[in-house]
Amino acid sequence: MGSRWRGGDGGRVTGAVPARWLGLVAAVAAFVVLGLGVVYAGQGGPGGPDAWVQGGVDGAGAPWRQVALGVDFLGEPVGAAALVAALVTGCLVRRRPWAAVLVVVGPGAAVVVTKVLKPLAGRTIHDGHLSYPSGHTAFLTALAFVVVLLAAAGPVAVLGAALGAGAVMGWAQVALGAHYPTDAVGGCCTALAVVPVAAWLVGRVAGPRPGRGGPTGSPAGGERPAGEPADRGA
C-alpha cells in the first residue's frame, strides 16, 4: 500500500498521512483502551484520576451546563445523523463518493466498537448503566479525525483535531455526570484506534479506478504529465 494510504477519488480519500504514523497512533490508542478496560473492569465508581478531574468539572452550573448539553447533542442520534448527513452531502457535491463512505464508516465503526466493549468491560455508572468507553466521545473524535484526514492535513493537525474534539465531548460528558473521565479517554482512544483501520480498508476498496487513477506519485486522476505524447504506444 506504499508509504502513504491513498484510495480512490484521485488518491484523496484518506489524505496523505504516512501509514506508519497512523498505524502507530492506532496501536498506542488500542493499548490505552485495553489497559483502562482491564483496570476499571466491573467497577461501579470513579477511580483516583476520575475523582480528581470530577472535582473540578462535574455538575457544571449555568451557562456551562447549557454548553455541555449542546455538545452532548452532537453525539445523540439526531445530532450525529445531522452532522454526518451534512458532511456526506458536501463530499458528494465535490464528487468524492469514497470520502463520503469514510465519513459514515469511520465514526460508525468507532461507535459500534464502544458498544461491543461496554459489556466486556462491565463498568457502570448511575444505577448500573454501562459506561466504558464513552460512545459520544468516540463519535466526535472519529468524525474530527476523518474530516481533517480528508482535508489532506498533516499528522499534527489530524491528531490535534481528533484530540481536541475528544476533549470537548469528554468534558461535556463528565460535566453532565454521564461518564467518568477515564470513560471519555477510552472513547477518544477507541476512535483513534478504529479510524486508521477504517481509512485503510476504505482506501483498499476504493483503489485507483481504471483510466483515472495511477500508482502513488502519479498525477491525481491519472492525468498525462505536461509534454507527454497522447499515445506512446501508437
PDB file of C-alpha atoms in Angstrom:
ATOM      1  CA  MET A   1       0.000   0.000   0.000  1.00  0.00           C
ATOM      2  CA  GLY A   2       3.066   2.194  -0.194  1.00  0.00           C
ATOM      3  CA  SER A   3       4.309   4.693   2.336  1.00  0.00           C
ATOM      4  CA  ARG A   4       1.029   6.585   2.399  1.00  0.00           C
ATOM      5  CA  TRP A   5      -2.573   5.452   2.497  1.00  0.00           C
ATOM      6  CA  ARG A   6      -4.364   6.564  -0.626  1.00  0.00           C
ATOM      7  CA  GLY A   7      -7.641   5.441  -2.092  1.00  0.00           C
ATOM      8  CA  GLY A   8      -9.957   6.370  -4.940  1.00  0.00           C
ATOM      9  CA  ASP A   9     -11.259   9.838  -5.805  1.00  0.00           C
ATOM     10  CA  GLY A  10      -7.869  10.680  -7.306  1.00  0.00           C
ATOM     11  CA  GLY A  11      -5.990   9.333  -4.277  1.00  0.00           C
ATOM     12  CA  ARG A  12      -7.646  11.825  -1.918  1.00  0.00           C
ATOM     13  CA  VAL A  13      -9.940   9.577   0.148  1.00  0.00           C
ATOM     14  CA  THR A  14      -7.556   9.108   3.047  1.00  0.00           C
ATOM     15  CA  GLY A  15      -5.330  12.110   2.551  1.00  0.00           C
ATOM     16  CA  ALA A  16      -1.570  11.766   2.537  1.00  0.00           C
ATOM     17  CA  VAL A  17      -0.637  10.993   6.142  1.00  0.00           C
ATOM     18  CA  PRO A  18       2.166   8.399   6.440  1.00  0.00           C
ATOM     19  CA  ALA A  19       0.756   4.932   7.011  1.00  0.00           C
ATOM     20  CA  ARG A  20       3.319   4.114   9.677  1.00  0.00           C
ATOM     21  CA  TRP A  21       2.274   7.165  11.656  1.00  0.00           C
ATOM     22  CA  LEU A  22      -1.404   6.229  11.501  1.00  0.00           C
ATOM     23  CA  GLY A  23      -0.549   2.660  12.425  1.00  0.00           C
ATOM     24  CA  LEU A  24       1.436   3.819  15.445  1.00  0.00           C
ATOM     25  CA  VAL A  25      -1.422   6.037  16.614  1.00  0.00           C
ATOM     26  CA  ALA A  26      -3.874   3.149  16.265  1.00  0.00           C
ATOM     27  CA  ALA A  27      -1.607   0.744  18.168  1.00  0.00           C
ATOM     28  CA  VAL A  28      -0.935   3.108  21.077  1.00  0.00           C
ATOM     29  CA  ALA A  29      -4.621   4.039  21.317  1.00  0.00           C
ATOM     30  CA  ALA A  30      -5.689   0.387  21.327  1.00  0.00           C
ATOM     31  CA  PHE A  31      -3.208  -0.292  24.137  1.00  0.00           C
ATOM     32  CA  VAL A  32      -4.709   2.549  26.213  1.00  0.00           C
ATOM     33  CA  VAL A  33      -8.271   1.293  25.599  1.00  0.00           C
ATOM     34  CA  LEU A  34      -7.314  -2.220  26.644  1.00  0.00           C
ATOM     35  CA  GLY A  35      -5.352  -1.046  29.674  1.00  0.00           C
ATOM     36  CA  LEU A  36      -8.110   1.180  31.039  1.00  0.00           C
ATOM     37  CA  GLY A  37     -10.673  -1.529  30.337  1.00  0.00           C
ATOM     38  CA  VAL A  38      -8.715  -4.027  32.403  1.00  0.00           C
ATOM     39  CA  VAL A  39      -8.062  -1.580  35.263  1.00  0.00           C
ATOM     40  CA  TYR A  40     -11.688  -0.497  35.612  1.00  0.00           C
ATOM     41  CA  ALA A  41     -13.424  -3.739  34.581  1.00  0.00           C
ATOM     42  CA  GLY A  42     -16.519  -4.456  36.647  1.00  0.00           C
ATOM     43  CA  GLN A  43     -16.219  -1.323  38.768  1.00  0.00           C
ATOM     44  CA  GLY A  44     -19.131   0.931  39.602  1.00  0.00           C
ATOM     45  CA  GLY A  45     -17.406   4.065  40.765  1.00  0.00           C
ATOM     46  CA  PRO A  46     -14.696   6.567  39.883  1.00  0.00           C
ATOM     47  CA  GLY A  47     -11.023   5.746  40.153  1.00  0.00           C
ATOM     48  CA  GLY A  48      -8.402   8.069  41.616  1.00  0.00           C
ATOM     49  CA  PRO A  49      -7.851  10.115  38.430  1.00  0.00           C
ATOM     50  CA  ASP A  50     -11.612  10.265  37.870  1.00  0.00           C
ATOM     51  CA  ALA A  51     -12.303  11.705  41.304  1.00  0.00           C
ATOM     52  CA  TRP A  52      -9.604  14.342  40.860  1.00  0.00           C
ATOM     53  CA  VAL A  53     -10.945  15.514  37.488  1.00  0.00           C
ATOM     54  CA  GLN A  54     -14.580  15.310  38.501  1.00  0.00           C
ATOM     55  CA  GLY A  55     -13.922  17.594  41.426  1.00  0.00           C
ATOM     56  CA  GLY A  56     -13.409  20.495  39.054  1.00  0.00           C
ATOM     57  CA  VAL A  57     -15.741  19.540  36.214  1.00  0.00           C
ATOM     58  CA  ASP A  58     -18.755  17.523  37.384  1.00  0.00           C
ATOM     59  CA  GLY A  59     -22.001  19.379  37.972  1.00  0.00           C
ATOM     60  CA  ALA A  60     -21.223  22.441  35.852  1.00  0.00           C
ATOM     61  CA  GLY A  61     -23.593  25.306  36.547  1.00  0.00           C
ATOM     62  CA  ALA A  62     -25.291  27.641  34.105  1.00  0.00           C
ATOM     63  CA  PRO A  63     -24.318  28.653  31.480  1.00  0.00           C
ATOM     64  CA  TRP A  64     -21.733  25.877  31.208  1.00  0.00           C
ATOM     65  CA  ARG A  65     -24.350  23.185  31.645  1.00  0.00           C
ATOM     66  CA  GLN A  66     -26.181  24.526  28.586  1.00  0.00           C
ATOM     67  CA  VAL A  67     -22.938  24.434  26.615  1.00  0.00           C
ATOM     68  CA  ALA A  68     -22.361  20.866  27.754  1.00  0.00           C
ATOM     69  CA  LEU A  69     -25.877  19.892  26.698  1.00  0.00           C
ATOM     70  CA  GLY A  70     -25.290  21.430  23.268  1.00  0.00           C
ATOM     71  CA  VAL A  71     -22.066  19.488  22.812  1.00  0.00           C
ATOM     72  CA  ASP A  72     -23.730  16.316  24.089  1.00  0.00           C
ATOM     73  CA  PHE A  73     -26.454  16.718  21.444  1.00  0.00           C
ATOM     74  CA  LEU A  74     -23.827  16.299  18.726  1.00  0.00           C
ATOM     75  CA  GLY A  75     -23.336  12.735  19.932  1.00  0.00           C
ATOM     76  CA  GLU A  76     -27.042  11.938  20.205  1.00  0.00           C
ATOM     77  CA  PRO A  77     -28.670  10.063  17.293  1.00  0.00           C
ATOM     78  CA  VAL A  78     -30.356  13.148  15.802  1.00  0.00           C
ATOM     79  CA  GLY A  79     -27.357  15.441  16.176  1.00  0.00           C
ATOM     80  CA  ALA A  80     -24.888  12.832  14.967  1.00  0.00           C
ATOM     81  CA  ALA A  81     -27.037  11.954  11.961  1.00  0.00           C
ATOM     82  CA  ALA A  82     -27.321  15.638  11.016  1.00  0.00           C
ATOM     83  CA  LEU A  83     -23.551  16.127  11.179  1.00  0.00           C
ATOM     84  CA  VAL A  84     -22.823  13.029   9.125  1.00  0.00           C
ATOM     85  CA  ALA A  85     -25.534  13.857   6.568  1.00  0.00           C
ATOM     86  CA  ALA A  86     -24.140  17.367   6.067  1.00  0.00           C
ATOM     87  CA  LEU A  87     -20.601  16.071   5.567  1.00  0.00           C
ATOM     88  CA  VAL A  88     -21.723  13.293   3.223  1.00  0.00           C
ATOM     89  CA  THR A  89     -23.635  15.822   1.152  1.00  0.00           C
ATOM     90  CA  GLY A  90     -20.545  18.007   0.945  1.00  0.00           C
ATOM     91  CA  CYS A  91     -18.429  15.068  -0.215  1.00  0.00           C
ATOM     92  CA  LEU A  92     -20.947  14.093  -2.885  1.00  0.00           C
ATOM     93  CA  VAL A  93     -21.244  17.664  -4.124  1.00  0.00           C
ATOM     94  CA  ARG A  94     -17.475  17.702  -4.545  1.00  0.00           C
ATOM     95  CA  ARG A  95     -17.670  14.335  -6.335  1.00  0.00           C
ATOM     96  CA  ARG A  96     -15.785  12.428  -3.688  1.00  0.00           C
ATOM     97  CA  PRO A  97     -18.032   9.403  -3.093  1.00  0.00           C
ATOM     98  CA  TRP A  98     -15.401   7.333  -1.290  1.00  0.00           C
ATOM     99  CA  ALA A  99     -14.748  10.227   1.065  1.00  0.00           C
ATOM    100  CA  ALA A 100     -18.470  10.132   1.857  1.00  0.00           C
ATOM    101  CA  VAL A 101     -18.148   6.433   2.611  1.00  0.00           C
ATOM    102  CA  LEU A 102     -15.335   7.099   5.077  1.00  0.00           C
ATOM    103  CA  VAL A 103     -17.384   9.829   6.798  1.00  0.00           C
ATOM    104  CA  VAL A 104     -20.005   7.175   7.536  1.00  0.00           C
ATOM    105  CA  VAL A 105     -17.782   4.162   8.157  1.00  0.00           C
ATOM    106  CA  GLY A 106     -15.151   5.806  10.389  1.00  0.00           C
ATOM    107  CA  PRO A 107     -17.386   7.276  13.128  1.00  0.00           C
ATOM    108  CA  GLY A 108     -19.912   4.448  12.729  1.00  0.00           C
ATOM    109  CA  ALA A 109     -17.289   1.786  13.329  1.00  0.00           C
ATOM    110  CA  ALA A 110     -15.929   3.661  16.355  1.00  0.00           C
ATOM    111  CA  VAL A 111     -19.384   3.793  17.954  1.00  0.00           C
ATOM    112  CA  VAL A 112     -20.048   0.113  17.215  1.00  0.00           C
ATOM    113  CA  VAL A 113     -16.763  -0.865  18.856  1.00  0.00           C
ATOM    114  CA  THR A 114     -17.697   1.068  22.021  1.00  0.00           C
ATOM    115  CA  LYS A 115     -20.996  -0.813  22.164  1.00  0.00           C
ATOM    116  CA  VAL A 116     -19.129  -4.115  21.889  1.00  0.00           C
ATOM    117  CA  LEU A 117     -16.596  -3.136  24.566  1.00  0.00           C
ATOM    118  CA  LYS A 118     -19.076  -1.850  27.153  1.00  0.00           C
ATOM    119  CA  PRO A 119     -20.462  -5.242  28.252  1.00  0.00           C
ATOM    120  CA  LEU A 120     -16.960  -6.715  28.103  1.00  0.00           C
ATOM    121  CA  ALA A 121     -15.600  -4.063  30.461  1.00  0.00           C
ATOM    122  CA  GLY A 122     -18.684  -4.110  32.622  1.00  0.00           C
ATOM    123  CA  ARG A 123     -18.003  -0.726  34.192  1.00  0.00           C
ATOM    124  CA  THR A 124     -21.141   1.030  35.389  1.00  0.00           C
ATOM    125  CA  ILE A 125     -22.407   4.457  36.426  1.00  0.00           C
ATOM    126  CA  HIS A 126     -25.780   5.632  37.767  1.00  0.00           C
ATOM    127  CA  ASP A 127     -27.811   2.528  38.638  1.00  0.00           C
ATOM    128  CA  GLY A 128     -25.884   0.061  36.533  1.00  0.00           C
ATOM    129  CA  HIS A 129     -25.637   1.859  33.185  1.00  0.00           C
ATOM    130  CA  LEU A 130     -22.612   0.629  31.220  1.00  0.00           C
ATOM    131  CA  SER A 131     -20.151   3.464  30.837  1.00  0.00           C
ATOM    132  CA  TYR A 132     -16.776   2.356  29.436  1.00  0.00           C
ATOM    133  CA  PRO A 133     -15.842   3.532  26.837  1.00  0.00           C
ATOM    134  CA  SER A 134     -17.873   6.640  26.031  1.00  0.00           C
ATOM    135  CA  GLY A 135     -19.688   6.313  22.706  1.00  0.00           C
ATOM    136  CA  HIS A 136     -20.369  10.047  22.455  1.00  0.00           C
ATOM    137  CA  THR A 137     -16.679  10.838  22.836  1.00  0.00           C
ATOM    138  CA  ALA A 138     -15.711   8.150  20.337  1.00  0.00           C
ATOM    139  CA  PHE A 139     -18.127   9.548  17.747  1.00  0.00           C
ATOM    140  CA  LEU A 140     -16.988  13.176  17.828  1.00  0.00           C
ATOM    141  CA  THR A 141     -13.309  12.193  17.992  1.00  0.00           C
ATOM    142  CA  ALA A 142     -13.723   9.906  14.985  1.00  0.00           C
ATOM    143  CA  LEU A 143     -15.647  12.500  12.996  1.00  0.00           C
ATOM    144  CA  ALA A 144     -12.996  15.158  13.556  1.00  0.00           C
ATOM    145  CA  PHE A 145     -10.264  12.647  12.719  1.00  0.00           C
ATOM    146  CA  VAL A 146     -11.946  11.764   9.411  1.00  0.00           C
ATOM    147  CA  VAL A 147     -12.729  15.344   8.387  1.00  0.00           C
ATOM    148  CA  VAL A 148      -9.170  16.610   8.895  1.00  0.00           C
ATOM    149  CA  LEU A 149      -7.719  13.459   7.330  1.00  0.00           C
ATOM    150  CA  LEU A 150      -9.844  14.030   4.229  1.00  0.00           C
ATOM    151  CA  ALA A 151      -8.638  17.620   4.113  1.00  0.00           C
ATOM    152  CA  ALA A 152      -5.147  16.202   3.443  1.00  0.00           C
ATOM    153  CA  ALA A 153      -3.772  17.911   6.544  1.00  0.00           C
ATOM    154  CA  GLY A 154      -0.537  16.861   8.194  1.00  0.00           C
ATOM    155  CA  PRO A 155      -0.222  14.368  11.061  1.00  0.00           C
ATOM    156  CA  VAL A 156      -0.085  17.045  13.767  1.00  0.00           C
ATOM    157  CA  ALA A 157      -3.294  18.692  12.533  1.00  0.00           C
ATOM    158  CA  VAL A 158      -5.108  15.368  12.242  1.00  0.00           C
ATOM    159  CA  LEU A 159      -4.181  14.221  15.734  1.00  0.00           C
ATOM    160  CA  GLY A 160      -4.748  17.663  17.213  1.00  0.00           C
ATOM    161  CA  ALA A 161      -8.259  17.916  15.759  1.00  0.00           C
ATOM    162  CA  ALA A 162      -9.175  14.439  16.971  1.00  0.00           C
ATOM    163  CA  LEU A 163      -7.854  15.016  20.488  1.00  0.00           C
ATOM    164  CA  GLY A 164      -9.475  18.453  20.629  1.00  0.00           C
ATOM    165  CA  ALA A 165     -12.878  17.085  19.670  1.00  0.00           C
ATOM    166  CA  GLY A 166     -12.471  14.233  22.136  1.00  0.00           C
ATOM    167  CA  ALA A 167     -11.556  16.640  24.921  1.00  0.00           C
ATOM    168  CA  VAL A 168     -14.596  18.840  24.257  1.00  0.00           C
ATOM    169  CA  MET A 169     -17.044  15.940  24.203  1.00  0.00           C
ATOM    170  CA  GLY A 170     -15.305  14.279  27.149  1.00  0.00           C
ATOM    171  CA  TRP A 171     -15.673  17.475  29.160  1.00  0.00           C
ATOM    172  CA  ALA A 172     -19.376  17.610  28.308  1.00  0.00           C
ATOM    173  CA  GLN A 173     -19.935  14.003  29.367  1.00  0.00           C
ATOM    174  CA  VAL A 174     -18.168  14.497  32.694  1.00  0.00           C
ATOM    175  CA  ALA A 175     -19.829  17.870  33.324  1.00  0.00           C
ATOM    176  CA  LEU A 176     -23.234  16.279  32.824  1.00  0.00           C
ATOM    177  CA  GLY A 177     -22.324  13.330  35.030  1.00  0.00           C
ATOM    178  CA  ALA A 178     -22.893  10.882  32.191  1.00  0.00           C
ATOM    179  CA  HIS A 179     -19.383   9.369  32.242  1.00  0.00           C
ATOM    180  CA  TYR A 180     -16.242   9.152  34.289  1.00  0.00           C
ATOM    181  CA  PRO A 181     -13.227  10.981  32.842  1.00  0.00           C
ATOM    182  CA  THR A 182     -11.495   7.685  32.057  1.00  0.00           C
ATOM    183  CA  ASP A 183     -14.594   6.627  30.096  1.00  0.00           C
ATOM    184  CA  ALA A 184     -14.032   9.674  27.905  1.00  0.00           C
ATOM    185  CA  VAL A 185     -10.342   8.849  27.491  1.00  0.00           C
ATOM    186  CA  GLY A 186     -11.319   5.315  26.494  1.00  0.00           C
ATOM    187  CA  GLY A 187     -13.846   6.626  23.961  1.00  0.00           C
ATOM    188  CA  CYS A 188     -11.345   9.028  22.426  1.00  0.00           C
ATOM    189  CA  CYS A 189      -8.709   6.308  22.141  1.00  0.00           C
ATOM    190  CA  THR A 190     -11.246   3.873  20.680  1.00  0.00           C
ATOM    191  CA  ALA A 191     -11.767   6.315  17.807  1.00  0.00           C
ATOM    192  CA  LEU A 192      -8.017   6.788  17.383  1.00  0.00           C
ATOM    193  CA  ALA A 193      -7.616   3.024  17.140  1.00  0.00           C
ATOM    194  CA  VAL A 194     -10.544   2.389  14.800  1.00  0.00           C
ATOM    195  CA  VAL A 195     -10.438   5.251  12.284  1.00  0.00           C
ATOM    196  CA  PRO A 196      -6.988   4.426  10.834  1.00  0.00           C
ATOM    197  CA  VAL A 197      -8.154   0.862  10.206  1.00  0.00           C
ATOM    198  CA  ALA A 198     -11.389   2.079   8.619  1.00  0.00           C
ATOM    199  CA  ALA A 199      -9.452   4.550   6.463  1.00  0.00           C
ATOM    200  CA  TRP A 200      -7.101   1.830   5.263  1.00  0.00           C
ATOM    201  CA  LEU A 201      -9.995  -0.508   4.418  1.00  0.00           C
ATOM    202  CA  VAL A 202     -11.911   2.179   2.511  1.00  0.00           C
ATOM    203  CA  GLY A 203      -8.742   3.113   0.652  1.00  0.00           C
ATOM    204  CA  ARG A 204      -8.158  -0.521  -0.304  1.00  0.00           C
ATOM    205  CA  VAL A 205     -11.720  -0.970  -1.553  1.00  0.00           C
ATOM    206  CA  ALA A 206     -11.696   2.334  -3.438  1.00  0.00           C
ATOM    207  CA  GLY A 207      -8.297   1.861  -5.071  1.00  0.00           C
ATOM    208  CA  PRO A 208      -7.205   3.692  -8.225  1.00  0.00           C
ATOM    209  CA  ARG A 209     -10.009   3.436 -10.766  1.00  0.00           C
ATOM    210  CA  PRO A 210      -9.087   2.255 -14.268  1.00  0.00           C
ATOM    211  CA  GLY A 211      -8.313   5.191 -16.514  1.00  0.00           C
ATOM    212  CA  ARG A 212      -8.481   7.667 -13.634  1.00  0.00           C
ATOM    213  CA  GLY A 213      -6.041   6.528 -11.001  1.00  0.00           C
ATOM    214  CA  GLY A 214      -2.391   5.626 -11.072  1.00  0.00           C
ATOM    215  CA  PRO A 215       0.397   4.469  -8.847  1.00  0.00           C
ATOM    216  CA  THR A 216       1.443   6.567  -5.873  1.00  0.00           C
ATOM    217  CA  GLY A 217       3.377   9.538  -7.142  1.00  0.00           C
ATOM    218  CA  SER A 218       1.477   9.803 -10.444  1.00  0.00           C
ATOM    219  CA  PRO A 219      -0.784  12.794 -11.060  1.00  0.00           C
ATOM    220  CA  ALA A 220      -4.135  12.554  -9.267  1.00  0.00           C
ATOM    221  CA  GLY A 221      -6.806  11.181 -11.517  1.00  0.00           C
ATOM    222  CA  GLY A 222      -4.253   9.757 -13.944  1.00  0.00           C
ATOM    223  CA  GLU A 223      -3.792  12.925 -15.979  1.00  0.00           C
ATOM    224  CA  ARG A 224      -0.973  12.937 -18.537  1.00  0.00           C
ATOM    225  CA  PRO A 225       2.145  14.887 -17.438  1.00  0.00           C
ATOM    226  CA  ALA A 226       2.728  18.086 -19.368  1.00  0.00           C
ATOM    227  CA  GLY A 227       4.507  17.487 -22.648  1.00  0.00           C
ATOM    228  CA  GLU A 228       3.921  13.729 -22.715  1.00  0.00           C
ATOM    229  CA  PRO A 229       2.565  12.347 -26.017  1.00  0.00           C
ATOM    230  CA  ALA A 230      -1.078  11.420 -26.022  1.00  0.00           C
ATOM    231  CA  ASP A 231      -0.386   7.842 -27.155  1.00  0.00           C
ATOM    232  CA  ARG A 232       3.065   6.424 -26.704  1.00  0.00           C
ATOM    233  CA  GLY A 233       2.008   3.007 -27.923  1.00  0.00           C
ATOM    234  CA  ALA A 234       0.926   4.167 -31.386  1.00  0.00           C
TER     235      ALA A 234
END
